[in-house]
XYZ file of N, CA, C and O in Angstrom:
848
model
N 39.509 33.475 132.019
C 40.821 33.076 132.507
C 40.717 32.600 133.956
O 40.024 33.202 134.766
N 41.415 31.507 134.267
C 41.431 31.038 135.640
C 42.267 31.988 136.474
O 43.189 32.644 135.987
N 41.963 32.043 137.770
C 42.668 32.970 138.640
C 44.163 32.694 138.689
O 44.962 33.589 138.879
N 44.542 31.416 138.560
C 45.962 31.078 138.654
C 46.645 31.040 137.285
O 47.792 30.638 137.170
N 45.946 31.449 136.231
C 46.521 31.452 134.886
C 47.281 32.749 134.670
O 46.777 33.829 134.950
N 48.510 32.649 134.184
C 49.319 33.843 133.996
C 48.980 34.511 132.668
O 48.509 33.872 131.720
N 49.256 35.800 132.593
C 49.016 36.533 131.344
C 49.881 36.010 130.196
O 49.390 35.885 129.076
N 51.172 35.691 130.415
C 51.956 35.151 129.298
C 51.397 33.835 128.756
O 51.355 33.623 127.545
N 50.943 32.955 129.624
C 50.359 31.686 129.160
C 49.083 31.939 128.366
O 48.868 31.344 127.310
N 48.246 32.844 128.865
C 47.013 33.177 128.152
C 47.326 33.816 126.802
O 46.681 33.528 125.793
N 48.346 34.682 126.761
C 48.728 35.335 125.507
C 49.224 34.309 124.491
O 48.936 34.417 123.291
N 49.985 33.317 124.938
C 50.469 32.255 124.051
C 49.283 31.507 123.447
O 49.236 31.268 122.227
N 48.332 31.128 124.259
C 47.161 30.393 123.767
C 46.327 31.251 122.818
O 45.796 30.757 121.821
N 46.221 32.538 123.119
C 45.453 33.450 122.268
C 46.093 33.594 120.892
O 45.409 33.884 119.910
N 47.406 33.388 120.811
C 48.142 33.605 119.558
C 47.922 32.504 118.527
O 48.402 32.627 117.398
N 47.199 31.446 118.860
C 46.958 30.378 117.887
C 45.957 30.813 116.817
O 44.927 31.414 117.125
N 46.283 30.504 115.576
C 45.342 30.638 114.466
C 44.709 29.258 114.291
O 45.322 28.348 113.738
N 43.495 29.108 114.792
C 42.864 27.784 114.791
C 42.501 27.316 113.391
O 42.443 26.118 113.130
N 42.246 28.246 112.474
C 41.911 27.844 111.100
C 43.104 27.197 110.418
O 42.962 26.226 109.678
N 44.300 27.730 110.665
C 45.504 27.184 110.051
C 46.238 26.218 110.977
O 47.253 25.646 110.595
N 45.722 26.088 112.197
C 46.287 25.178 113.191
C 47.771 25.451 113.434
O 48.610 24.541 113.420
N 48.082 26.699 113.664
C 49.464 27.080 113.962
C 49.475 28.407 114.707
O 48.462 29.116 114.762
N 50.646 28.740 115.244
C 50.805 30.036 115.899
C 50.877 31.130 114.850
O 51.582 30.999 113.844
N 50.155 32.199 115.069
C 50.194 33.335 114.149
C 51.338 34.277 114.536
O 51.623 34.465 115.721
N 51.999 34.837 113.525
C 53.079 35.809 113.764
C 54.080 35.310 114.809
O 54.409 36.010 115.763
N 54.560 34.098 114.600
C 55.428 33.480 115.602
C 56.695 34.293 115.862
O 57.206 34.324 116.978
N 57.191 34.959 114.846
C 58.392 35.760 115.019
C 58.217 36.930 115.969
O 59.199 37.462 116.495
N 56.964 37.318 116.204
C 56.675 38.446 117.101
C 56.148 37.980 118.449
O 55.882 38.799 119.329
N 55.986 36.672 118.616
C 55.368 36.156 119.828
C 56.163 36.512 121.079
O 55.594 36.800 122.138
N 57.483 36.521 120.965
C 58.316 36.846 122.116
C 58.019 38.229 122.671
O 58.012 38.438 123.894
N 57.783 39.201 121.783
C 57.424 40.553 122.236
C 56.159 40.513 123.088
O 56.079 41.133 124.149
N 55.143 39.812 122.580
C 53.861 39.746 123.272
C 54.008 39.084 124.638
O 53.443 39.569 125.636
N 54.751 37.984 124.708
C 54.899 37.264 125.968
C 55.678 38.079 126.995
O 55.324 38.113 128.183
N 56.733 38.744 126.547
C 57.493 39.603 127.459
C 56.615 40.747 127.967
O 56.630 41.072 129.159
N 55.845 41.347 127.074
C 54.965 42.440 127.478
C 53.924 41.952 128.479
O 53.589 42.659 129.432
N 53.415 40.743 128.277
C 52.427 40.183 129.203
C 53.030 40.000 130.598
O 52.378 40.296 131.608
N 54.262 39.517 130.664
C 54.924 39.339 131.959
C 55.184 40.691 132.623
O 54.976 40.853 133.838
N 55.633 41.667 131.852
C 55.875 43.007 132.393
C 54.577 43.632 132.900
O 54.551 44.254 133.969
N 53.505 43.462 132.137
C 52.204 44.011 132.537
C 51.747 43.383 133.847
O 51.231 44.074 134.741
N 51.926 42.085 133.976
C 51.526 41.381 135.187
C 52.300 41.914 136.399
O 51.719 42.171 137.465
N 53.602 42.093 136.239
C 54.434 42.602 137.323
C 54.077 44.052 137.667
O 54.103 44.448 138.844
N 53.744 44.830 136.663
C 53.348 46.223 136.898
C 52.026 46.278 137.669
O 51.876 47.049 138.623
N 51.073 45.454 137.282
C 49.776 45.424 137.956
C 49.902 44.982 139.413
O 49.150 45.440 140.272
N 50.847 44.078 139.675
C 51.041 43.564 141.034
C 51.857 44.503 141.912
O 52.045 44.233 143.097
N 52.349 45.608 141.339
C 53.154 46.540 142.114
C 54.593 46.109 142.283
O 55.337 46.681 143.094
N 55.012 45.093 141.526
C 56.396 44.621 141.597
C 57.326 45.506 140.773
O 58.522 45.596 141.050
N 56.771 46.129 139.745
C 57.493 47.095 138.920
C 56.739 48.411 138.949
O 55.531 48.449 139.195
N 57.451 49.485 138.675
C 56.831 50.806 138.594
C 57.406 51.540 137.391
O 58.510 51.231 136.921
N 56.626 52.476 136.878
C 57.092 53.296 135.763
C 57.787 54.534 136.310
O 57.215 55.278 137.114
N 59.005 54.750 135.887
C 59.799 55.883 136.349
C 60.270 56.676 135.137
O 61.268 56.337 134.502
N 59.475 57.675 134.770
C 59.800 58.518 133.613
C 60.024 57.684 132.351
O 60.997 57.882 131.621
N 59.124 56.714 132.116
C 59.212 55.890 130.920
C 60.152 54.711 131.031
O 60.401 54.019 130.044
N 60.641 54.455 132.246
C 61.541 53.324 132.460
C 60.979 52.396 133.533
O 60.258 52.834 134.426
N 61.306 51.110 133.407
C 60.842 50.127 134.386
C 61.788 50.105 135.580
O 62.995 49.984 135.427
N 61.196 50.228 136.765
C 61.992 50.168 137.989
C 61.456 49.057 138.884
O 60.245 48.942 139.088
N 62.356 48.249 139.420
C 61.953 47.162 140.312
C 61.549 47.735 141.667
O 62.232 48.610 142.210
N 60.432 47.227 142.206
C 59.934 47.701 143.503
C 60.044 46.600 144.547
O 60.634 46.783 145.606
N 59.456 45.452 144.263
C 59.510 44.326 145.200
C 59.353 43.029 144.414
O 58.746 43.010 143.340
N 59.899 41.939 144.923
C 59.805 40.659 144.189
C 58.375 40.143 144.149
O 57.600 40.379 145.079
N 58.005 39.441 143.101
C 56.649 38.901 142.997
C 56.433 37.744 143.960
O 57.330 36.929 144.179
N 55.240 37.683 144.523
C 54.905 36.579 145.424
C 54.406 35.394 144.601
O 53.613 35.555 143.681
N 54.892 34.228 144.914
C 54.382 33.017 144.271
C 54.799 32.816 142.838
O 54.170 32.046 142.116
N 55.845 33.509 142.375
C 56.329 33.283 141.004
C 57.234 32.061 141.003
O 58.305 32.087 141.626
N 56.840 30.973 140.344
C 57.669 29.758 140.352
C 59.054 30.031 139.770
O 59.186 30.761 138.783
N 60.070 29.472 140.398
C 61.438 29.642 139.886
C 61.518 29.075 138.473
O 61.035 27.976 138.213
N 62.100 29.835 137.575
C 62.196 29.402 136.187
C 61.056 29.869 135.318
O 61.095 29.706 134.101
N 60.026 30.465 135.922
C 58.906 30.987 135.134
C 59.311 32.282 134.462
O 60.287 32.937 134.854
N 58.551 32.685 133.446
C 58.868 33.926 132.734
C 58.766 35.126 133.661
O 59.597 36.031 133.613
N 57.753 35.128 134.512
C 57.581 36.255 135.433
C 58.789 36.387 136.357
O 59.292 37.498 136.585
N 59.283 35.258 136.868
C 60.457 35.291 137.735
C 61.693 35.751 136.967
O 62.492 36.545 137.472
N 61.839 35.269 135.731
C 62.989 35.657 134.910
C 62.986 37.156 134.631
O 64.018 37.832 134.782
N 61.834 37.683 134.214
C 61.751 39.114 133.898
C 62.036 39.948 135.138
O 62.761 40.951 135.078
N 61.486 39.540 136.272
C 61.743 40.280 137.518
C 63.243 40.294 137.832
O 63.798 41.359 138.174
N 63.894 39.145 137.726
C 65.331 39.056 138.024
C 66.127 39.968 137.111
O 67.075 40.636 137.544
N 65.766 40.014 135.828
C 66.494 40.853 134.878
C 66.328 42.338 135.193
O 67.294 43.097 135.184
N 65.082 42.744 135.467
C 64.827 44.163 135.742
C 65.459 44.585 137.064
O 66.067 45.652 137.165
N 65.349 43.740 138.084
C 65.868 44.101 139.404
C 67.393 44.151 139.429
O 67.984 44.851 140.257
N 68.041 43.428 138.539
C 69.510 43.405 138.500
C 70.084 44.515 137.620
O 71.301 44.638 137.490
N 69.214 45.301 137.020
C 69.657 46.327 136.071
C 69.297 47.727 136.563
O 68.404 47.905 137.396
N 69.979 48.686 136.044
C 69.540 50.067 136.254
C 68.221 50.249 135.530
O 67.899 49.475 134.620
N 67.422 51.261 135.893
C 66.157 51.486 135.172
C 66.394 51.653 133.673
O 67.248 52.444 133.254
N 65.665 50.869 132.893
C 65.774 50.937 131.441
C 64.378 51.016 130.853
O 63.380 50.727 131.522
N 64.293 51.396 129.584
C 62.990 51.605 128.956
C 62.181 50.323 128.914
O 62.725 49.218 128.848
N 60.865 50.472 128.935
C 59.981 49.318 128.809
C 60.215 48.616 127.484
O 60.146 47.391 127.402
N 60.511 49.369 126.470
C 60.748 48.760 125.158
C 61.987 47.871 125.176
O 62.024 46.835 124.506
N 62.989 48.260 125.942
C 64.181 47.408 126.078
C 63.791 46.040 126.627
O 64.221 44.998 126.106
N 62.961 46.032 127.673
C 62.584 44.773 128.308
C 61.602 43.974 127.457
O 61.637 42.743 127.474
N 60.753 44.650 126.708
C 59.849 43.941 125.793
C 60.650 43.207 124.724
O 60.298 42.098 124.314
N 61.748 43.797 124.295
C 62.511 43.236 123.189
C 63.601 42.253 123.562
O 64.309 41.746 122.688
N 63.744 41.945 124.839
C 64.868 41.106 125.289
C 64.538 39.612 125.211
O 63.431 39.195 125.518
N 65.514 38.813 124.804
C 65.459 37.343 124.882
C 64.222 36.715 124.246
O 63.519 35.916 124.876
N 63.960 37.052 122.985
C 62.747 36.545 122.323
C 62.658 35.029 122.294
O 61.664 34.434 122.704
N 63.680 34.408 121.752
C 63.637 32.952 121.563
C 63.512 32.230 122.899
O 62.723 31.289 123.046
N 64.260 32.669 123.876
C 64.216 32.056 125.204
C 62.834 32.216 125.822
O 62.313 31.293 126.468
N 62.237 33.375 125.617
C 60.909 33.652 126.165
C 59.872 32.691 125.601
O 59.074 32.105 126.336
N 59.881 32.517 124.289
C 58.907 31.626 123.646
C 59.114 30.191 124.123
O 58.142 29.484 124.440
N 60.346 29.743 124.193
C 60.635 28.373 124.640
C 60.159 28.152 126.072
O 59.613 27.096 126.395
N 60.369 29.150 126.912
C 60.017 29.032 128.323
C 58.515 28.794 128.495
O 58.091 27.861 129.192
N 57.704 29.620 127.844
C 56.249 29.501 127.978
C 55.759 28.262 127.237
O 54.867 27.550 127.716
N 56.346 27.976 126.078
C 55.970 26.783 125.322
C 56.175 25.524 126.154
O 55.284 24.663 126.238
N 57.338 25.403 126.780
C 57.641 24.205 127.558
C 56.726 24.078 128.770
O 56.333 22.968 129.158
N 56.384 25.194 129.358
C 55.476 25.192 130.507
C 54.095 24.678 130.097
O 53.495 23.843 130.780
N 53.592 25.169 128.982
C 52.275 24.745 128.497
C 52.300 23.289 128.032
O 51.328 22.556 128.218
N 53.412 22.876 127.424
C 53.536 21.475 126.998
C 53.563 20.554 128.210
O 52.944 19.476 128.202
N 54.255 20.962 129.257
C 54.325 20.166 130.477
C 52.941 19.986 131.085
O 52.615 18.921 131.617
N 52.121 21.016 131.007
C 50.760 20.964 131.554
C 49.752 20.405 130.555
O 48.544 20.458 130.798
N 50.259 19.912 129.423
C 49.440 19.248 128.398
C 48.350 20.162 127.823
O 47.256 19.716 127.478
N 48.686 21.441 127.706
C 47.772 22.375 127.049
C 48.120 22.536 125.572
O 47.288 22.967 124.778
N 49.354 22.184 125.221
C 49.776 22.193 123.823
C 50.581 20.925 123.552
O 51.044 20.250 124.477
N 50.759 20.620 122.267
C 51.596 19.496 121.840
C 52.657 20.052 120.901
O 52.350 20.827 119.990
N 53.899 19.668 121.125
C 55.005 20.130 120.286
C 55.456 18.977 119.403
O 55.895 17.942 119.899
N 55.311 19.161 118.088
C 55.696 18.123 117.124
C 56.977 18.561 116.417
O 57.065 19.683 115.911
N 57.955 17.685 116.386
C 59.242 18.025 115.765
C 59.554 17.012 114.666
O 59.348 15.813 114.839
N 60.067 17.520 113.547
C 60.474 16.648 112.447
C 61.595 17.337 111.670
O 61.903 18.509 111.926
N 62.184 16.619 110.732
C 63.282 17.157 109.924
C 62.815 17.277 108.482
O 62.212 16.357 107.931
N 63.105 18.412 107.873
C 62.795 18.648 106.468
C 64.080 19.103 105.780
O 64.603 20.187 106.072
N 64.603 18.265 104.888
C 65.864 18.567 104.202
C 66.958 18.931 105.204
O 67.650 19.936 105.065
N 67.080 18.116 106.241
C 68.113 18.263 107.280
C 67.920 19.515 108.150
O 68.822 19.916 108.879
N 66.744 20.127 108.057
C 66.437 21.298 108.881
C 65.354 20.918 109.892
O 64.308 20.395 109.514
N 65.599 21.147 111.196
C 64.574 20.810 112.190
C 63.377 21.761 112.088
O 63.538 22.971 112.004
N 62.195 21.194 112.061
C 60.962 21.981 111.977
C 60.090 21.639 113.184
O 59.919 20.472 113.530
N 59.555 22.670 113.799
C 58.727 22.478 114.986
C 57.316 22.997 114.732
O 57.131 24.071 114.171
N 56.343 22.218 115.140
C 54.944 22.623 115.023
C 54.289 22.523 116.394
O 54.412 21.510 117.080
N 53.622 23.601 116.793
C 52.963 23.642 118.097
C 51.457 23.587 117.871
O 50.906 24.384 117.107
N 50.804 22.645 118.515
C 49.364 22.419 118.312
C 48.643 22.524 119.654
O 49.085 21.924 120.642
N 47.545 23.257 119.729
C 46.791 23.327 120.984
C 46.049 22.015 121.250
O 45.440 21.447 120.346
N 46.125 21.513 122.462
C 45.396 20.300 122.824
C 43.940 20.619 123.158
O 43.075 19.751 123.047
N 43.707 21.862 123.583
C 42.355 22.271 123.977
C 42.009 23.551 123.225
O 42.106 24.655 123.760
N 41.619 23.379 121.969
C 41.360 24.538 121.114
C 40.272 25.436 121.678
O 40.266 26.652 121.431
N 39.379 24.862 122.461
C 38.289 25.680 123.003
C 38.811 26.776 123.932
O 38.166 27.820 124.090
N 39.992 26.572 124.548
C 40.560 27.609 125.401
C 40.937 28.841 124.577
O 40.697 29.979 124.990
N 41.531 28.603 123.410
C 41.870 29.715 122.518
C 40.607 30.418 122.043
O 40.535 31.650 122.017
N 39.594 29.631 121.662
C 38.332 30.224 121.209
C 37.695 31.074 122.303
O 37.223 32.174 122.068
N 37.691 30.544 123.498
C 37.075 31.255 124.617
C 37.814 32.558 124.915
O 37.192 33.598 125.151
N 39.151 32.495 124.906
C 39.943 33.710 125.135
C 39.675 34.747 124.053
O 39.504 35.935 124.341
N 39.656 34.294 122.783
C 39.412 35.219 121.666
C 38.040 35.872 121.784
O 37.886 37.071 121.513
N 37.048 35.104 122.196
C 35.699 35.662 122.357
C 35.666 36.703 123.461
O 35.074 37.778 123.303
N 36.299 36.409 124.582
C 36.280 37.340 125.709
C 37.079 38.608 125.398
O 36.665 39.712 125.755
N 38.209 38.436 124.727
C 39.015 39.592 124.331
C 38.245 40.434 123.311
O 38.234 41.674 123.389
N 37.593 39.769 122.347
C 36.795 40.488 121.354
C 35.679 41.292 121.987
O 35.437 42.445 121.616
N 35.000 40.703 122.963
C 33.922 41.424 123.651
C 34.462 42.611 124.427
O 33.828 43.668 124.492
N 35.638 42.441 125.023
C 36.236 43.544 125.778
C 36.545 44.731 124.873
O 36.347 45.890 125.251
N 37.016 44.425 123.662
C 37.374 45.494 122.726
C 36.134 46.130 122.115
O 36.050 47.362 121.970
N 35.141 45.321 121.792
C 33.967 45.820 121.070
C 32.806 46.209 121.985
O 31.836 46.798 121.531
N 32.917 45.865 123.257
C 31.824 46.145 124.185
C 31.656 47.631 124.443
O 32.588 48.424 124.288
N 30.461 47.994 124.852
C 30.190 49.409 125.094
C 30.224 49.796 126.557
O 30.098 50.967 126.905
N 30.391 48.817 127.460
C 30.407 49.120 128.889
C 31.721 49.735 129.331
O 32.666 49.878 128.555
N 31.781 50.092 130.597
C 32.985 50.702 131.149
C 34.134 49.698 131.161
O 33.979 48.556 131.604
N 35.290 50.131 130.700
C 36.470 49.257 130.703
C 36.859 48.889 132.135
O 37.386 47.801 132.384
N 36.593 49.762 133.077
C 36.980 49.529 134.462
C 36.184 48.393 135.106
O 36.598 47.842 136.120
N 35.042 48.029 134.522
C 34.203 46.976 135.099
C 34.562 45.597 134.563
O 34.030 44.590 135.021
N 35.464 45.547 133.598
C 35.891 44.265 133.047
C 36.829 43.543 134.006
O 37.510 44.172 134.825
N 36.871 42.227 133.893
C 37.864 41.457 134.648
C 39.251 41.961 134.260
O 39.565 42.126 133.074
N 40.091 42.202 135.260
C 41.368 42.874 135.025
C 42.227 42.177 133.977
O 42.739 42.812 133.051
N 42.393 40.859 134.096
C 43.289 40.155 133.184
C 42.755 40.138 131.751
O 43.532 40.197 130.796
N 41.431 40.034 131.598
C 40.842 40.067 130.258
C 41.047 41.450 129.641
O 41.373 41.577 128.461
N 40.857 42.475 130.443
C 41.062 43.849 129.961
C 42.493 44.053 129.474
O 42.714 44.580 128.379
N 43.449 43.604 130.265
C 44.859 43.803 129.910
C 45.246 42.930 128.720
O 45.980 43.378 127.821
N 44.752 41.700 128.675
C 45.040 40.825 127.539
C 44.499 41.429 126.246
O 45.152 41.368 125.198
N 43.323 42.040 126.315
C 42.747 42.703 125.140
C 43.620 43.870 124.696
O 43.866 44.068 123.502
N 44.114 44.635 125.653
C 44.982 45.771 125.324
C 46.287 45.305 124.700
O 46.796 45.903 123.743
N 46.846 44.208 125.220
C 48.085 43.659 124.671
C 47.868 43.115 123.259
O 48.697 43.315 122.367
N 46.744 42.426 123.058
C 46.434 41.879 121.734
C 46.294 42.991 120.703
O 46.763 42.880 119.568
N 45.658 44.089 121.102
C 45.493 45.226 120.194
C 46.846 45.869 119.898
O 47.142 46.224 118.752
N 47.681 46.011 120.930
C 49.002 46.619 120.738
C 49.883 45.763 119.837
O 50.704 46.282 119.072
N 49.707 44.439 119.921
C 50.505 43.511 119.107
C 49.953 43.359 117.695
O 50.517 42.620 116.887
N 48.850 44.030 117.407
C 48.221 43.976 116.077
C 47.882 42.537 115.680
O 48.186 42.088 114.563
N 47.275 41.801 116.606
C 46.900 40.422 116.329
C 45.698 40.406 115.398
O 44.581 40.749 115.790
N 45.922 40.016 114.145
C 44.894 40.117 113.104
C 43.661 39.277 113.407
O 42.544 39.655 113.062
N 43.867 38.127 114.044
C 42.717 37.269 114.341
C 41.828 37.862 115.422
O 40.684 37.441 115.597
N 42.355 38.837 116.145
C 41.590 39.495 117.206
C 41.017 40.814 116.718
O 39.865 41.142 116.989
N 41.827 41.548 115.947
C 41.430 42.901 115.569
C 42.114 43.305 114.261
O 43.341 43.306 114.187
N 41.328 43.643 113.251
C 41.878 44.120 111.989
C 42.363 45.557 112.091
O 42.016 46.281 113.029
N 43.183 45.978 111.120
C 43.759 47.322 111.166
C 42.684 48.410 111.147
O 42.740 49.374 111.912
N 41.686 48.238 110.279
C 40.621 49.246 110.185
C 39.838 49.338 111.497
O 39.561 50.426 112.001
N 39.517 48.171 112.067
C 38.759 48.176 113.319
C 39.594 48.755 114.457
O 39.069 49.441 115.340
N 40.895 48.482 114.448
C 41.777 49.034 115.479
C 41.742 50.555 115.449
O 41.739 51.221 116.498
N 41.698 51.111 114.243
C 41.630 52.571 114.111
C 40.281 53.099 114.621
O 40.230 54.090 115.356
N 39.216 52.397 114.276
C 37.884 52.846 114.679
C 37.687 52.741 116.188
O 36.929 53.531 116.773
N 38.355 51.779 116.804
C 38.167 51.550 118.239
C 39.361 52.037 119.055
O 39.606 51.556 120.164
N 40.071 52.982 118.520
C 41.292 53.464 119.173
C 41.032 53.986 120.586
O 41.787 53.699 121.515
N 39.950 54.731 120.768
C 39.648 55.284 122.089
C 39.365 54.176 123.101
O 39.820 54.225 124.242
N 38.607 53.166 122.664
C 38.305 52.038 123.543
C 39.581 51.301 123.931
O 39.774 50.926 125.104
N 40.471 51.094 122.970
C 41.725 50.391 123.229
C 42.579 51.174 124.227
O 43.208 50.602 125.120
N 42.582 52.490 124.106
C 43.328 53.328 125.049
C 42.772 53.190 126.461
O 43.525 53.161 127.444
N 41.451 53.088 126.572
C 40.829 52.898 127.886
C 41.228 51.560 128.490
O 41.542 51.465 129.685
N 41.233 50.515 127.664
C 41.616 49.196 128.143
C 43.065 49.176 128.631
O 43.396 48.515 129.606
N 43.924 49.924 127.944
C 45.362 49.881 128.218
C 45.794 50.745 129.391
O 46.946 50.631 129.841
N 44.905 51.572 129.926
C 45.289 52.554 130.949
C 46.134 51.979 132.089
O 47.158 52.572 132.451
N 45.779 50.833 132.693
C 46.582 50.348 133.838
C 48.007 49.945 133.478
O 48.873 49.914 134.354
N 48.249 49.622 132.211
C 49.581 49.143 131.794
C 50.060 49.908 130.566
O 50.790 49.366 129.733
N 49.698 51.159 130.456
C 49.982 51.950 129.244
C 51.451 51.954 128.838
O 51.757 51.834 127.639
N 52.411 52.070 129.791
C 53.824 52.054 129.360
C 54.199 50.762 128.630
O 54.996 50.777 127.696
N 53.601 49.649 129.062
C 53.924 48.357 128.460
C 53.278 48.224 127.082
O 53.928 47.782 126.120
N 52.001 48.582 126.955
C 51.335 48.436 125.656
C 51.953 49.375 124.618
O 52.074 49.008 123.453
N 52.359 50.566 125.037
C 53.026 51.488 124.107
C 54.348 50.894 123.633
O 54.672 50.938 122.439
N 55.121 50.326 124.561
C 56.399 49.704 124.195
C 56.180 48.517 123.263
O 56.937 48.322 122.299
N 55.142 47.728 123.529
C 54.848 46.573 122.675
C 54.465 47.027 121.273
O 54.956 46.479 120.272
N 53.596 48.015 121.181
C 53.162 48.514 119.869
C 54.358 49.016 119.064
O 54.510 48.692 117.879
N 55.240 49.790 119.689
C 56.401 50.334 118.987
C 57.375 49.230 118.585
O 57.987 49.292 117.509
N 57.520 48.225 119.426
C 58.414 47.111 119.107
C 57.906 46.325 117.909
O 58.678 45.950 117.012
N 56.598 46.069 117.876
C 55.991 45.344 116.756
C 56.116 46.165 115.469
O 56.460 45.628 114.402
N 55.832 47.452 115.551
C 55.929 48.315 114.373
C 57.357 48.337 113.843
O 57.576 48.265 112.617
N 58.344 48.424 114.732
C 59.750 48.447 114.316
C 60.144 47.125 113.667
O 60.860 47.099 112.658
N 59.692 46.014 114.255
C 60.037 44.688 113.713
C 59.450 44.513 112.327
O 60.113 43.993 111.417
N 58.217 44.932 112.139
C 57.577 44.781 110.829
C 58.181 45.712 109.792
O 58.325 45.346 108.623
N 58.554 46.900 110.227
C 59.198 47.837 109.327
C 60.559 47.302 108.872
O 60.919 47.380 107.687
N 61.287 46.711 109.806
C 62.597 46.135 109.491
C 62.455 44.955 108.531
O 63.221 44.813 107.580
N 61.441 44.114 108.780
C 61.211 42.955 107.914
C 60.815 43.395 106.515
O 61.258 42.818 105.512
N 59.998 44.439 106.427
C 59.556 44.935 105.114
C 60.717 45.565 104.345
O 60.766 45.517 103.112
N 61.672 46.115 105.091
C 62.794 46.787 104.443
C 63.933 45.858 104.079
O 64.908 46.271 103.455
N 63.818 44.606 104.508
C 64.926 43.813 104.065
C 65.236 42.528 104.568
O 66.163 41.938 104.126
């Protein structure tokens, strides 16, 4: 990951299924992107965990106006302390559009729109598939590696923890997630409140979808 690359942008690119040439689990992508922004703010000391709730500490430096990081900060700072899961689950559609448009503007993805039986259909295609491959490889090594989690590049470590919490099948299967549970917990340590909220949000969404 480049130093100026945000975690939400990296998470969006990681979510591509290159074999099927589409975003995987698109309905859950908003959870992942929100969690990535929250994790970034927590790591920067802009947010703090207060008995399981997110509390605003100081505004982020260099967050472009209109970016997801700026939006999440504004929402948290304008609210009383609320659970991390509340913030992970807020504004899904808006979150995906925000990061999508940013990546499209920077020509990292292409957005194709067409009509099918009077219904608008959107397809998002990566312009640089090697970026997704590279991220997946680095995240995979972080999860499967035997070295100390603390020696990993911070953003790769956190992205791996978020991917595991989101149950991204292309990154980690269910059986492997169980076998590597201790490693995943080590990776998630710096942002544990966020990864726990993301995991619970994904589990709830899938349970709701399965039930009806």
